[in-house]
mmCIF file of N, CA and C and ligand atoms in Angstrom:
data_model
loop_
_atom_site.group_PDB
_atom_site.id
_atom_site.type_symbol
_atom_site.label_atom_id
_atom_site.label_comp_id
_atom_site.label_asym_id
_atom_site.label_seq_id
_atom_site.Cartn_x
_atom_site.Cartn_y
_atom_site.Cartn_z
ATOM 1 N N UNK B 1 18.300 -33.650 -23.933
ATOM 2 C CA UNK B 1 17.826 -34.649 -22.991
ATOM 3 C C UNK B 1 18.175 -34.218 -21.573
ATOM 4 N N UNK B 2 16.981 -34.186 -20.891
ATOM 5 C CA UNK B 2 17.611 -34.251 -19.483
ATOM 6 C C UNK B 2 17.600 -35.243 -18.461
ATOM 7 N N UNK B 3 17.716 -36.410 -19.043
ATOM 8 C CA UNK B 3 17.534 -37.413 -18.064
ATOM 9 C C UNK B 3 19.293 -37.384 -17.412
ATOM 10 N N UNK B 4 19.556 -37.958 -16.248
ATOM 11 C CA UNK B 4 20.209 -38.186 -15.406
ATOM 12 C C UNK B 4 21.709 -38.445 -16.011
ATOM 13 N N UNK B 5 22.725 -38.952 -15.602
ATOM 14 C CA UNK B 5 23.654 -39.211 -16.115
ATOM 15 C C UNK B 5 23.662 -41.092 -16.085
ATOM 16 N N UNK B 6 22.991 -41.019 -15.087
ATOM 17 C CA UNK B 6 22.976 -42.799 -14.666
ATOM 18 C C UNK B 6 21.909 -43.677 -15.584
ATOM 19 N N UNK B 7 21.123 -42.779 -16.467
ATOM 20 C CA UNK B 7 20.123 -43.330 -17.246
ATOM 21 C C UNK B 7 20.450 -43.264 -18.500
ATOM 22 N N UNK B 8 21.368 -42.455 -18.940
ATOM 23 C CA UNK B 8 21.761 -41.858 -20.306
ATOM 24 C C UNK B 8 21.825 -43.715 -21.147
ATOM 25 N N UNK B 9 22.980 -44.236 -20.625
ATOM 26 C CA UNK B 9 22.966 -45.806 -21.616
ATOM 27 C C UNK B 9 21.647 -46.548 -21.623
ATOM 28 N N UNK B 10 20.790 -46.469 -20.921
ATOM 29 C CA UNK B 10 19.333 -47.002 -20.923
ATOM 30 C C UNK B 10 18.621 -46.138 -21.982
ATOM 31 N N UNK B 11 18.618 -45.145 -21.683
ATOM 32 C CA UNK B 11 18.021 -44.612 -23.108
ATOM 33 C C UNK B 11 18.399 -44.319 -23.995
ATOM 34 N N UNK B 12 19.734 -44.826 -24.686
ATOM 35 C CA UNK B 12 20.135 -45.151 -26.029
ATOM 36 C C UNK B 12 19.919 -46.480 -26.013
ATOM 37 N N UNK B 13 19.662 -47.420 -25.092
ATOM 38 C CA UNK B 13 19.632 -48.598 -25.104
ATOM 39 C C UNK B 13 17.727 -49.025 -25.948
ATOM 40 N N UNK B 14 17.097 -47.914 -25.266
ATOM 41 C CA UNK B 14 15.525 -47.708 -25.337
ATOM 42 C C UNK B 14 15.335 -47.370 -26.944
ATOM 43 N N UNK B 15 16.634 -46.531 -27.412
ATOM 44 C CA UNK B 15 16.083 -45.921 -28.890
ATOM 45 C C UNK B 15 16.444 -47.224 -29.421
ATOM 46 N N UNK B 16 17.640 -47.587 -29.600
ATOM 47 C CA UNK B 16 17.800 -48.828 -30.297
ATOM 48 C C UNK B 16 17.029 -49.708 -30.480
ATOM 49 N N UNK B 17 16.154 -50.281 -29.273
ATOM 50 C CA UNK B 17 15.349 -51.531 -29.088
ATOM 51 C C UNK B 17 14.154 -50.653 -30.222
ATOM 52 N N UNK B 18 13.674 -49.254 -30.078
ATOM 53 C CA UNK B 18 12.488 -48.957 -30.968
ATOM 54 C C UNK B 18 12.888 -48.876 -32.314
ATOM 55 N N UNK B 19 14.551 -48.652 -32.374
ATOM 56 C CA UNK B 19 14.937 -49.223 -34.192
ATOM 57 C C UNK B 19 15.408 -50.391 -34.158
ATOM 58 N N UNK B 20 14.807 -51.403 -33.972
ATOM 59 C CA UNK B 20 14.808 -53.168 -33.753
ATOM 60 C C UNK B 20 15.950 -53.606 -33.652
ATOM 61 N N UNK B 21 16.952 -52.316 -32.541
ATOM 62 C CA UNK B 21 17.990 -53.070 -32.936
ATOM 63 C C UNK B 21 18.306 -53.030 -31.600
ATOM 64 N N UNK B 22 17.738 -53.832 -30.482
ATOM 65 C CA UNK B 22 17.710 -54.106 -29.422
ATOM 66 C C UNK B 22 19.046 -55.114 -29.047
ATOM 67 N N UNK B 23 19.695 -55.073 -28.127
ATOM 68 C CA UNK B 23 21.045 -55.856 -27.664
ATOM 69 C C UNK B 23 20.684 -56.044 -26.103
ATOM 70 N N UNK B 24 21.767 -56.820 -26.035
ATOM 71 C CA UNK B 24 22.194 -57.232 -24.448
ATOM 72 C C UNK B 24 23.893 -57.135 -24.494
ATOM 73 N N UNK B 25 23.981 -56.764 -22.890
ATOM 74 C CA UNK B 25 25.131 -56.438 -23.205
ATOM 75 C C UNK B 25 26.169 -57.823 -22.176
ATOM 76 N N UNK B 26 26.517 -58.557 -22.867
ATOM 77 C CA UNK B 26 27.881 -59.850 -22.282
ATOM 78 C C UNK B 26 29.107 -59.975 -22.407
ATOM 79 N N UNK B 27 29.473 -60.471 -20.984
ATOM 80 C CA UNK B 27 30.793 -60.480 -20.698
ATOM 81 C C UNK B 27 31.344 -61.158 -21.605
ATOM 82 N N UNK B 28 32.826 -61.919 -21.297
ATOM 83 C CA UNK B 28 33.293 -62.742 -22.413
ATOM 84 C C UNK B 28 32.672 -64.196 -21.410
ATOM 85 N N UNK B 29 32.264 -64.093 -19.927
ATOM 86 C CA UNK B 29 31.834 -65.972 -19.837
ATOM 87 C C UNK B 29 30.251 -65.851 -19.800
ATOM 88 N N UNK B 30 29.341 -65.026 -20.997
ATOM 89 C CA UNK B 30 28.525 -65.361 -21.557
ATOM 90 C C UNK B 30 26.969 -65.068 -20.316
ATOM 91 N N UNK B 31 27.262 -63.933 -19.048
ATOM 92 C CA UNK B 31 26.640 -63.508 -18.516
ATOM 93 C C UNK B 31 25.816 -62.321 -19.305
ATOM 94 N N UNK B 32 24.421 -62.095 -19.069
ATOM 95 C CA UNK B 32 24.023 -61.424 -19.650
ATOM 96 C C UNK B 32 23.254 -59.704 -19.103
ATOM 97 N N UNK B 33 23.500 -58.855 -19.439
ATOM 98 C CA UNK B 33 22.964 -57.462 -18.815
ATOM 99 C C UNK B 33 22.450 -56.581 -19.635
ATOM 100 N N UNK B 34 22.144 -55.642 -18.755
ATOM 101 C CA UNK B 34 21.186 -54.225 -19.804
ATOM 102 C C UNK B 34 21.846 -52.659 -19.507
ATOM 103 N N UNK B 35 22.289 -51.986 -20.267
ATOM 104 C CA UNK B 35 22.400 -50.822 -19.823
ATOM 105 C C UNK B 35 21.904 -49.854 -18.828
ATOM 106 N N UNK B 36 22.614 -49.224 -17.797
ATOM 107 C CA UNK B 36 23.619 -48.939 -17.917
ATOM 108 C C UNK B 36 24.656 -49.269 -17.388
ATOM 109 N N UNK B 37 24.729 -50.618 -17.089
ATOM 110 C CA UNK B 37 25.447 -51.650 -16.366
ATOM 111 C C UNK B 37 27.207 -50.875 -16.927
ATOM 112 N N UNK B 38 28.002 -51.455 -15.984
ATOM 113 C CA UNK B 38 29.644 -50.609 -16.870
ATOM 114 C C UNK B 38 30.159 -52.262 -16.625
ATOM 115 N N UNK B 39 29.756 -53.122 -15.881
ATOM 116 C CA UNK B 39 30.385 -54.330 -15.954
ATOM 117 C C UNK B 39 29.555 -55.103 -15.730
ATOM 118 N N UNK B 40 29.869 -57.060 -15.347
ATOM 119 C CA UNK B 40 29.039 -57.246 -15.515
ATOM 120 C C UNK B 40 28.446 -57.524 -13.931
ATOM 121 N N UNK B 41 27.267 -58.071 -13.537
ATOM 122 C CA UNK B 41 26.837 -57.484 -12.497
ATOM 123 C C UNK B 41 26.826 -59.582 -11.929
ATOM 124 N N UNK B 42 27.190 -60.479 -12.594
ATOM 125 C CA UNK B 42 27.755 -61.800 -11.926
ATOM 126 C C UNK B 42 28.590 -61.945 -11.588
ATOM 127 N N UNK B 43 29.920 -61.356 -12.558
ATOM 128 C CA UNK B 43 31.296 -61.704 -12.204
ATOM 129 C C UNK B 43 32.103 -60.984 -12.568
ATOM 130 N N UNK B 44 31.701 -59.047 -12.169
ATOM 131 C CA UNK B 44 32.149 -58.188 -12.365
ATOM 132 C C UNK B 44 33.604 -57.997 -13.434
ATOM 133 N N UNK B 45 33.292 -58.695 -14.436
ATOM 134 C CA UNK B 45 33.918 -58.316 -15.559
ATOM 135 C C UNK B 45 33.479 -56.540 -16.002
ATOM 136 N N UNK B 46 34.289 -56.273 -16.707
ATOM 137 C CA UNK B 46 34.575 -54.362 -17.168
ATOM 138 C C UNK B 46 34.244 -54.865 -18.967
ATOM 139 N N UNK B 47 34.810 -56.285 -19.204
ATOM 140 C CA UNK B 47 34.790 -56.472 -20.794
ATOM 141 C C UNK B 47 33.233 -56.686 -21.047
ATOM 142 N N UNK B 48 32.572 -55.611 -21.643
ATOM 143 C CA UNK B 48 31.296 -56.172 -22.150
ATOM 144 C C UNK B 48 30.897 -55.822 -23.472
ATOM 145 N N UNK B 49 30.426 -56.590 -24.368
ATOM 146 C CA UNK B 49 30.128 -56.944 -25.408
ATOM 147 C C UNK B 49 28.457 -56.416 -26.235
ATOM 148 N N UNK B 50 28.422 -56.030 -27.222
ATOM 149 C CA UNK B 50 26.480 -55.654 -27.525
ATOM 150 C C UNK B 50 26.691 -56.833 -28.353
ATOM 151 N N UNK B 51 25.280 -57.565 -27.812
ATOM 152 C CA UNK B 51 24.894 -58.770 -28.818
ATOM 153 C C UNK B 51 23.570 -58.672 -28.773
ATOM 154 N N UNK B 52 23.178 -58.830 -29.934
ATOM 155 C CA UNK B 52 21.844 -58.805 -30.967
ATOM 156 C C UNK B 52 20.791 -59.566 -29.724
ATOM 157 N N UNK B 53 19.333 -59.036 -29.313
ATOM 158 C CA UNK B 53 18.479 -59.753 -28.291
ATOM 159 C C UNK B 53 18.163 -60.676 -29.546
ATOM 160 N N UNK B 54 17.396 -61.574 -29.199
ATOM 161 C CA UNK B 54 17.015 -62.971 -30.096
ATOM 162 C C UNK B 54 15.922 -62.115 -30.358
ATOM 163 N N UNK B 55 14.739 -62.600 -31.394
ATOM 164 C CA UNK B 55 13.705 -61.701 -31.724
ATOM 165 C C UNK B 55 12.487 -62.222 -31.661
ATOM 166 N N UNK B 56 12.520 -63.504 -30.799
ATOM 167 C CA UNK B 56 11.724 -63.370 -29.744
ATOM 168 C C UNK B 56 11.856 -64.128 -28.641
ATOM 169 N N UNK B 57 11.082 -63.764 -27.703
ATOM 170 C CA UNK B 57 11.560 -64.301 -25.676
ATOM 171 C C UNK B 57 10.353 -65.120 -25.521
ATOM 172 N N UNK B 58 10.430 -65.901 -24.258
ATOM 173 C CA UNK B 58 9.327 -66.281 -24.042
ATOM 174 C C UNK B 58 9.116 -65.594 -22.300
ATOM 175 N N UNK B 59 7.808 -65.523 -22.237
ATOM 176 C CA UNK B 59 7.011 -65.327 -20.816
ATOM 177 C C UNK B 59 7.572 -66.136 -19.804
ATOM 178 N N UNK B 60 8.303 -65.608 -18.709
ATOM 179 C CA UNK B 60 8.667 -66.700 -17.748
ATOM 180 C C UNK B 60 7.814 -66.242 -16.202
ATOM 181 N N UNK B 61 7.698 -64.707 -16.205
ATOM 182 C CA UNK B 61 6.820 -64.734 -15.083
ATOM 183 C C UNK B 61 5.606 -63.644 -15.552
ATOM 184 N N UNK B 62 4.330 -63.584 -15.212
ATOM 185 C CA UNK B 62 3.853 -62.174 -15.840
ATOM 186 C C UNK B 62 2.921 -62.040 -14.238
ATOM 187 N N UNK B 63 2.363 -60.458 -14.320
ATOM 188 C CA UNK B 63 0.877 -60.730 -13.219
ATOM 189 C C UNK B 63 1.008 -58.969 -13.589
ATOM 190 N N UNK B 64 -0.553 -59.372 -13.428
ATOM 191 C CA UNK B 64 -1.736 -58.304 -13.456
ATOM 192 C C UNK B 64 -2.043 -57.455 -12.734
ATOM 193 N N UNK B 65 -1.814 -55.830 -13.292
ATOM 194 C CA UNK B 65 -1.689 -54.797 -12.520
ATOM 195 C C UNK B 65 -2.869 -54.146 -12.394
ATOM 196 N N UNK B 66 -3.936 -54.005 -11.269
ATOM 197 C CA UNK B 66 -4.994 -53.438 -11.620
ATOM 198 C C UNK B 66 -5.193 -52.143 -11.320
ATOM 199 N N UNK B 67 -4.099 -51.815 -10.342
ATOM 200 C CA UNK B 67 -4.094 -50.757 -9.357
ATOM 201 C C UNK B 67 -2.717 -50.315 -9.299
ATOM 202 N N UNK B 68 -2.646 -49.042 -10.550
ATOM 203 C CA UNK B 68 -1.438 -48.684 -10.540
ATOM 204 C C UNK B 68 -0.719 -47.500 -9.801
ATOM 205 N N UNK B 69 0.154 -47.292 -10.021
ATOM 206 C CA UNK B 69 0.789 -46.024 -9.182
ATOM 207 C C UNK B 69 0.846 -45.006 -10.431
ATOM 208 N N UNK B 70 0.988 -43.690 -9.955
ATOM 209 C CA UNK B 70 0.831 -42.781 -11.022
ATOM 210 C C UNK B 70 1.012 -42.607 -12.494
ATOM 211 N N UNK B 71 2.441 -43.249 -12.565
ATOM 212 C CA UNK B 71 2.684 -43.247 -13.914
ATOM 213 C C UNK B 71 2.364 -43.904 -14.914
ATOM 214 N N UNK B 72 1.351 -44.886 -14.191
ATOM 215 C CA UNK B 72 0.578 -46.193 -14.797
ATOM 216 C C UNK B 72 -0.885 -46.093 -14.997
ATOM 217 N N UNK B 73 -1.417 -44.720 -14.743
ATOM 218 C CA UNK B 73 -2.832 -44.301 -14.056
ATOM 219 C C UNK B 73 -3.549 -44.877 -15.106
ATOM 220 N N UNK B 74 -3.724 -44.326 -16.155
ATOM 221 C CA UNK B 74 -4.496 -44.505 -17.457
ATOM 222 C C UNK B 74 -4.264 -45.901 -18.135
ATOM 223 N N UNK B 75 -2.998 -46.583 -17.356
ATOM 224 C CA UNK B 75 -2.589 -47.837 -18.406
ATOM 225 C C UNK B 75 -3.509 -49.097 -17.919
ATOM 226 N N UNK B 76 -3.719 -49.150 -16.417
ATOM 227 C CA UNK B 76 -3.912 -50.073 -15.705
ATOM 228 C C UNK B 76 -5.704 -50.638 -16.321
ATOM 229 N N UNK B 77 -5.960 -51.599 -16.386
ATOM 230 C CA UNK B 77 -5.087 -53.143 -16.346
ATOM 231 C C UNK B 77 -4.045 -53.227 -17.267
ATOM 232 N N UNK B 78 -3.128 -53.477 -16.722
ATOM 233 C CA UNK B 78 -1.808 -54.145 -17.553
ATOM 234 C C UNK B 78 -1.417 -55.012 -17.098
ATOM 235 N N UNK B 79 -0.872 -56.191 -18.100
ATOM 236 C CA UNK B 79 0.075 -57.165 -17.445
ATOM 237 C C UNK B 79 1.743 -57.140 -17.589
ATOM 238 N N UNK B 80 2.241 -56.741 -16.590
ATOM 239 C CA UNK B 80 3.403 -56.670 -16.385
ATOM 240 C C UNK B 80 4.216 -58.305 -16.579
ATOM 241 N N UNK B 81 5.009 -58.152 -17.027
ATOM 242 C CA UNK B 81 5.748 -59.530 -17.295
ATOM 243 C C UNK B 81 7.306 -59.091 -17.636
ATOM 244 N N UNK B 82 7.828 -60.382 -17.033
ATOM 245 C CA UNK B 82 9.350 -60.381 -17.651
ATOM 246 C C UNK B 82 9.605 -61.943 -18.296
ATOM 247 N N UNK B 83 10.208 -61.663 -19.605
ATOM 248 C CA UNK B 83 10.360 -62.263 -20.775
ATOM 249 C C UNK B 83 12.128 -62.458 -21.104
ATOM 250 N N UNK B 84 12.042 -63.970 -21.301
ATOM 251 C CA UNK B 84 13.868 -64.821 -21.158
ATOM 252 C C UNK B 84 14.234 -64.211 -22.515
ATOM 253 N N UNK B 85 15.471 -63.292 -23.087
ATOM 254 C CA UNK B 85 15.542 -63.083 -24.168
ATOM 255 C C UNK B 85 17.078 -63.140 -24.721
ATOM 256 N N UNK B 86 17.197 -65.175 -24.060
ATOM 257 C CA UNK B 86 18.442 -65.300 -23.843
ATOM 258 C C UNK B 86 19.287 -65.259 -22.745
ATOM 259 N N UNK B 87 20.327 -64.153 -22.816
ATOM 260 C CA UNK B 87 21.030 -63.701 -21.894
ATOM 261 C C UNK B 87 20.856 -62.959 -20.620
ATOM 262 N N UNK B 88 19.588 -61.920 -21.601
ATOM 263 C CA UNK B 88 18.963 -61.013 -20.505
ATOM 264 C C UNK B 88 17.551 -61.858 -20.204
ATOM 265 N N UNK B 89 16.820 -61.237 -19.307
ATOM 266 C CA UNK B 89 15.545 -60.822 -18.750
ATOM 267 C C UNK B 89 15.410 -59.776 -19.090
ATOM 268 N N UNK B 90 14.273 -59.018 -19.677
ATOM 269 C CA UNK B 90 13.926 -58.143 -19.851
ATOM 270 C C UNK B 90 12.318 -57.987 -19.277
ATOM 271 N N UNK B 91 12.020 -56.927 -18.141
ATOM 272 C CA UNK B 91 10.917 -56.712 -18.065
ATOM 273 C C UNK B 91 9.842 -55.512 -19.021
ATOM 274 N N UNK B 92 8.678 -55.567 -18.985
ATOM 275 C CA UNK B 92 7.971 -54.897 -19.369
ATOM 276 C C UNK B 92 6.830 -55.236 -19.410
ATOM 277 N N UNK B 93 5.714 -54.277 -20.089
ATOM 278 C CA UNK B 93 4.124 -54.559 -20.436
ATOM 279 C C UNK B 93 4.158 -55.360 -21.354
ATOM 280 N N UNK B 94 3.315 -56.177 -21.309
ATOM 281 C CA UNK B 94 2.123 -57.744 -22.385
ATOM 282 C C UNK B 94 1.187 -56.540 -22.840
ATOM 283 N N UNK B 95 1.019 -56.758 -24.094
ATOM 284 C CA UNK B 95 -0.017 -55.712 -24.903
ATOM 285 C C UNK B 95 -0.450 -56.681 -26.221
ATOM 286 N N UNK B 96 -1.780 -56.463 -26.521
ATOM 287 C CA UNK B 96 -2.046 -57.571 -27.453
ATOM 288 C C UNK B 96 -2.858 -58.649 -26.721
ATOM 289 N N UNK B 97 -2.579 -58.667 -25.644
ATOM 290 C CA UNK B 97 -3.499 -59.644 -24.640
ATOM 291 C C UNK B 97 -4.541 -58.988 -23.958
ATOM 292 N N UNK B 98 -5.684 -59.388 -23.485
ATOM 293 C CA UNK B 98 -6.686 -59.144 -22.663
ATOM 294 C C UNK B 98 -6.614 -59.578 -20.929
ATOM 295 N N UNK B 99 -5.875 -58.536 -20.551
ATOM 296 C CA UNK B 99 -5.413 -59.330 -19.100
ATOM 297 C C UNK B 99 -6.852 -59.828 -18.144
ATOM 298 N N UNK B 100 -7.892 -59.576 -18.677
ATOM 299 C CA UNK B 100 -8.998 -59.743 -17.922
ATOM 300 C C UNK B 100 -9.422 -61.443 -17.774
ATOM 301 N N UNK B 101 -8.856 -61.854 -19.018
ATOM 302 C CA UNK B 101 -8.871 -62.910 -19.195
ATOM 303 C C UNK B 101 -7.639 -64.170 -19.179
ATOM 304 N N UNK B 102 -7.801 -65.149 -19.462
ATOM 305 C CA UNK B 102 -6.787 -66.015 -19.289
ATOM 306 C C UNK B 102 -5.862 -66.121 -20.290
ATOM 307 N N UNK B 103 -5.577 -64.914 -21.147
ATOM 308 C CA UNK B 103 -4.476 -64.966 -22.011
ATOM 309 C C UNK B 103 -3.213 -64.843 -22.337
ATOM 310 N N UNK B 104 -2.939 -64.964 -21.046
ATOM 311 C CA UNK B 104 -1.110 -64.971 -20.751
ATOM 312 C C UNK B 104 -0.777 -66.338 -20.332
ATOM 313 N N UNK B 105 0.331 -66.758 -20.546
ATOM 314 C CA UNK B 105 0.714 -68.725 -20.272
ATOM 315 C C UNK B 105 2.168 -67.782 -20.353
ATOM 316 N N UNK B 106 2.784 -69.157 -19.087
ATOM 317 C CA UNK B 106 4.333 -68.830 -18.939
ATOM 318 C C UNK B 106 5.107 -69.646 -20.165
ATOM 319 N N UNK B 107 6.048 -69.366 -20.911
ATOM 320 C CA UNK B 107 5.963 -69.976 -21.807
ATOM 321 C C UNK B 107 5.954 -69.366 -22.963
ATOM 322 N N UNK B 108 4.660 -68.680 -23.566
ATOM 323 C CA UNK B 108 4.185 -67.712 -24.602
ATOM 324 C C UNK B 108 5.550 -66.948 -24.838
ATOM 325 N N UNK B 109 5.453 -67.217 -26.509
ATOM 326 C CA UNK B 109 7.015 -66.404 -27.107
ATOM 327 C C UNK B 109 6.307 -64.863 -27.626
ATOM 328 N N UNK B 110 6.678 -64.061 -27.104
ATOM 329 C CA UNK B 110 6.519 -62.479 -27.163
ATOM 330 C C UNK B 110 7.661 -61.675 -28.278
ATOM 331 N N UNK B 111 7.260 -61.017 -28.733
ATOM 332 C CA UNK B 111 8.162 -60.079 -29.585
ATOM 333 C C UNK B 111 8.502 -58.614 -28.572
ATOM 334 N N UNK B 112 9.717 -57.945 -28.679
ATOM 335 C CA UNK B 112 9.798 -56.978 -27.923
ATOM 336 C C UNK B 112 10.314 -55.730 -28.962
ATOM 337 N N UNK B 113 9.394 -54.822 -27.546
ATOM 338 C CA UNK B 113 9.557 -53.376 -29.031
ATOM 339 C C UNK B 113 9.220 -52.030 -27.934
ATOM 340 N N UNK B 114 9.174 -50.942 -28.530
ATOM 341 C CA UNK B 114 8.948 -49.985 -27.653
ATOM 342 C C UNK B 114 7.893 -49.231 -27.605
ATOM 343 N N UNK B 115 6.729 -48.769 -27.035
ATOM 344 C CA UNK B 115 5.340 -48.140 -26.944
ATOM 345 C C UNK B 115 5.212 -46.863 -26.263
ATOM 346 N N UNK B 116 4.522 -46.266 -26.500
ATOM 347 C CA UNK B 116 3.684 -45.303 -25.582
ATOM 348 C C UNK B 116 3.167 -45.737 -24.469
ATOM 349 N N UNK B 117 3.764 -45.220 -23.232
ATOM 350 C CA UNK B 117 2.759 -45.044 -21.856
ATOM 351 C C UNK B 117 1.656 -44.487 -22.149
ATOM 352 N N UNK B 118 0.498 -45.005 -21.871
ATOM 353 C CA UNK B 118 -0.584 -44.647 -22.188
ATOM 354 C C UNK B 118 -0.964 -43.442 -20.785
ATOM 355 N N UNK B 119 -0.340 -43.379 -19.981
ATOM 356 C CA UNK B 119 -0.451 -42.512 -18.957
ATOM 357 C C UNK B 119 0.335 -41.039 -19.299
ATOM 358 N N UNK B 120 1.304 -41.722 -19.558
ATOM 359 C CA UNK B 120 2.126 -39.702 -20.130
ATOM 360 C C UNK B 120 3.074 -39.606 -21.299
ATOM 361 N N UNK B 121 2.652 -40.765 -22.026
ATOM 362 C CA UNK B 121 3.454 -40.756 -23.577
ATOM 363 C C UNK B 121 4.592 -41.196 -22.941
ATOM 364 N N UNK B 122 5.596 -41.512 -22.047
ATOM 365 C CA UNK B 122 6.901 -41.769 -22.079
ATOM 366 C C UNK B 122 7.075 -43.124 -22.627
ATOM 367 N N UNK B 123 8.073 -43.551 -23.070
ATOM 368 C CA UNK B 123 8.749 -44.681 -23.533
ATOM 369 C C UNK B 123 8.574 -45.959 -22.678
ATOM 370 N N UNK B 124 8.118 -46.987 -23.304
ATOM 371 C CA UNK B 124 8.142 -48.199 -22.255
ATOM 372 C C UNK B 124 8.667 -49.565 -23.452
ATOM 373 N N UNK B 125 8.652 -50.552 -22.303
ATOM 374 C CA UNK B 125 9.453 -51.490 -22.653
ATOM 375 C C UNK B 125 8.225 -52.514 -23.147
ATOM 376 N N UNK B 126 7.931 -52.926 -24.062
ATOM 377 C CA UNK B 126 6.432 -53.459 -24.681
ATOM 378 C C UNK B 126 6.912 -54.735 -25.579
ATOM 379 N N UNK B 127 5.676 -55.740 -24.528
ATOM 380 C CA UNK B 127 6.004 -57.022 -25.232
ATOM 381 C C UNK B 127 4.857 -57.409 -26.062
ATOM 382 N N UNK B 128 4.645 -58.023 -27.470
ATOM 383 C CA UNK B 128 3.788 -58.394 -27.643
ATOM 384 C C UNK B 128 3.298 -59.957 -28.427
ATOM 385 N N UNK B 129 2.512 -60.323 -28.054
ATOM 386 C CA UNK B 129 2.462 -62.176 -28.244
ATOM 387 C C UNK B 129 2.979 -62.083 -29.912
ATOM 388 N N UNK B 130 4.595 -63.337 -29.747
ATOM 389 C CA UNK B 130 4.878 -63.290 -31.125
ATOM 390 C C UNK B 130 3.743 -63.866 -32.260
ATOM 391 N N UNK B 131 4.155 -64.088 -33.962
ATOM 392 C CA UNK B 131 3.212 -64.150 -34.828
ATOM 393 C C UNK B 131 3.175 -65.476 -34.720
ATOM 394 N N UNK B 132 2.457 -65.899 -35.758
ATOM 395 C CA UNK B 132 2.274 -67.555 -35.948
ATOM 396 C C UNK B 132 1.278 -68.424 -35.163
ATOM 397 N N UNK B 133 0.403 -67.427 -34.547
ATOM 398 C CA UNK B 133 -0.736 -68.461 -33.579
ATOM 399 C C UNK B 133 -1.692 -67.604 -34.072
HETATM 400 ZN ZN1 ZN G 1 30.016 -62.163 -16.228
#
């Protein structure tokens, strides 16, 4: 691997979430973060904890990318959204939806998992509308 030294816990953080075994990482007063955080980033606690993400979030903000920047070239339209998953926020792509249309609601419980950039194969953070509707 040659990613950075400052990215290294994000991308064990990235493999995990694609073997469903996605976490957040909390202090002991129940603040919540993402790798590669070393403490926590409310109340700079050092004690942090991996706890299981819930398995599924809901949509709290999303919007529609039509016009992307490079690494997004081939992906765009996408809807970018970040999804409550508990403790954390976690951002990423809505996939499964038709952003052309009105199929995103704030609210909507999403499942999270990991995908192909459709622009250069790299790893992304991919939400998709949970089951049961
Ligand atoms: Zn804290």
């Amino acid at each position: 691997m040659s990613a950075p030294a400052s990215n290294a816990g994000y991308d064990e953080w990235l493999d995990a979430l694609a073997d469903g075994e996605g976490y957040a990482l909390a202090c002991p007063d129940g603040h919540g973060s993402l790798p590669p955080r070393r403490v926590c980033p409310e109340c700079g606690s050092a004690t942090l904890t991996e706890e299981p993400l819930a398995e599924t979030g809901t949509v709290e903000t999303y919007s529609v990318v039509h016009v992307a920047g490079p690494r997004f070239a081939d992906d765009a339209p996408y809807v970018n959204a970040v999804a409550d998953f508990g403790p954390v926020r976690l951002t990423g792509v809505l996939r499964g939806v038709s952003p052309d249309v009105d199929g995103v609601d704030v609210g909507d419980g999403v499942a999270v998992g990991v995908e192909e950039r459709a622009t250069d194969g790299e790893p992304l953070v991919v939400f998709r509308p949970a089951g049961g509707e």
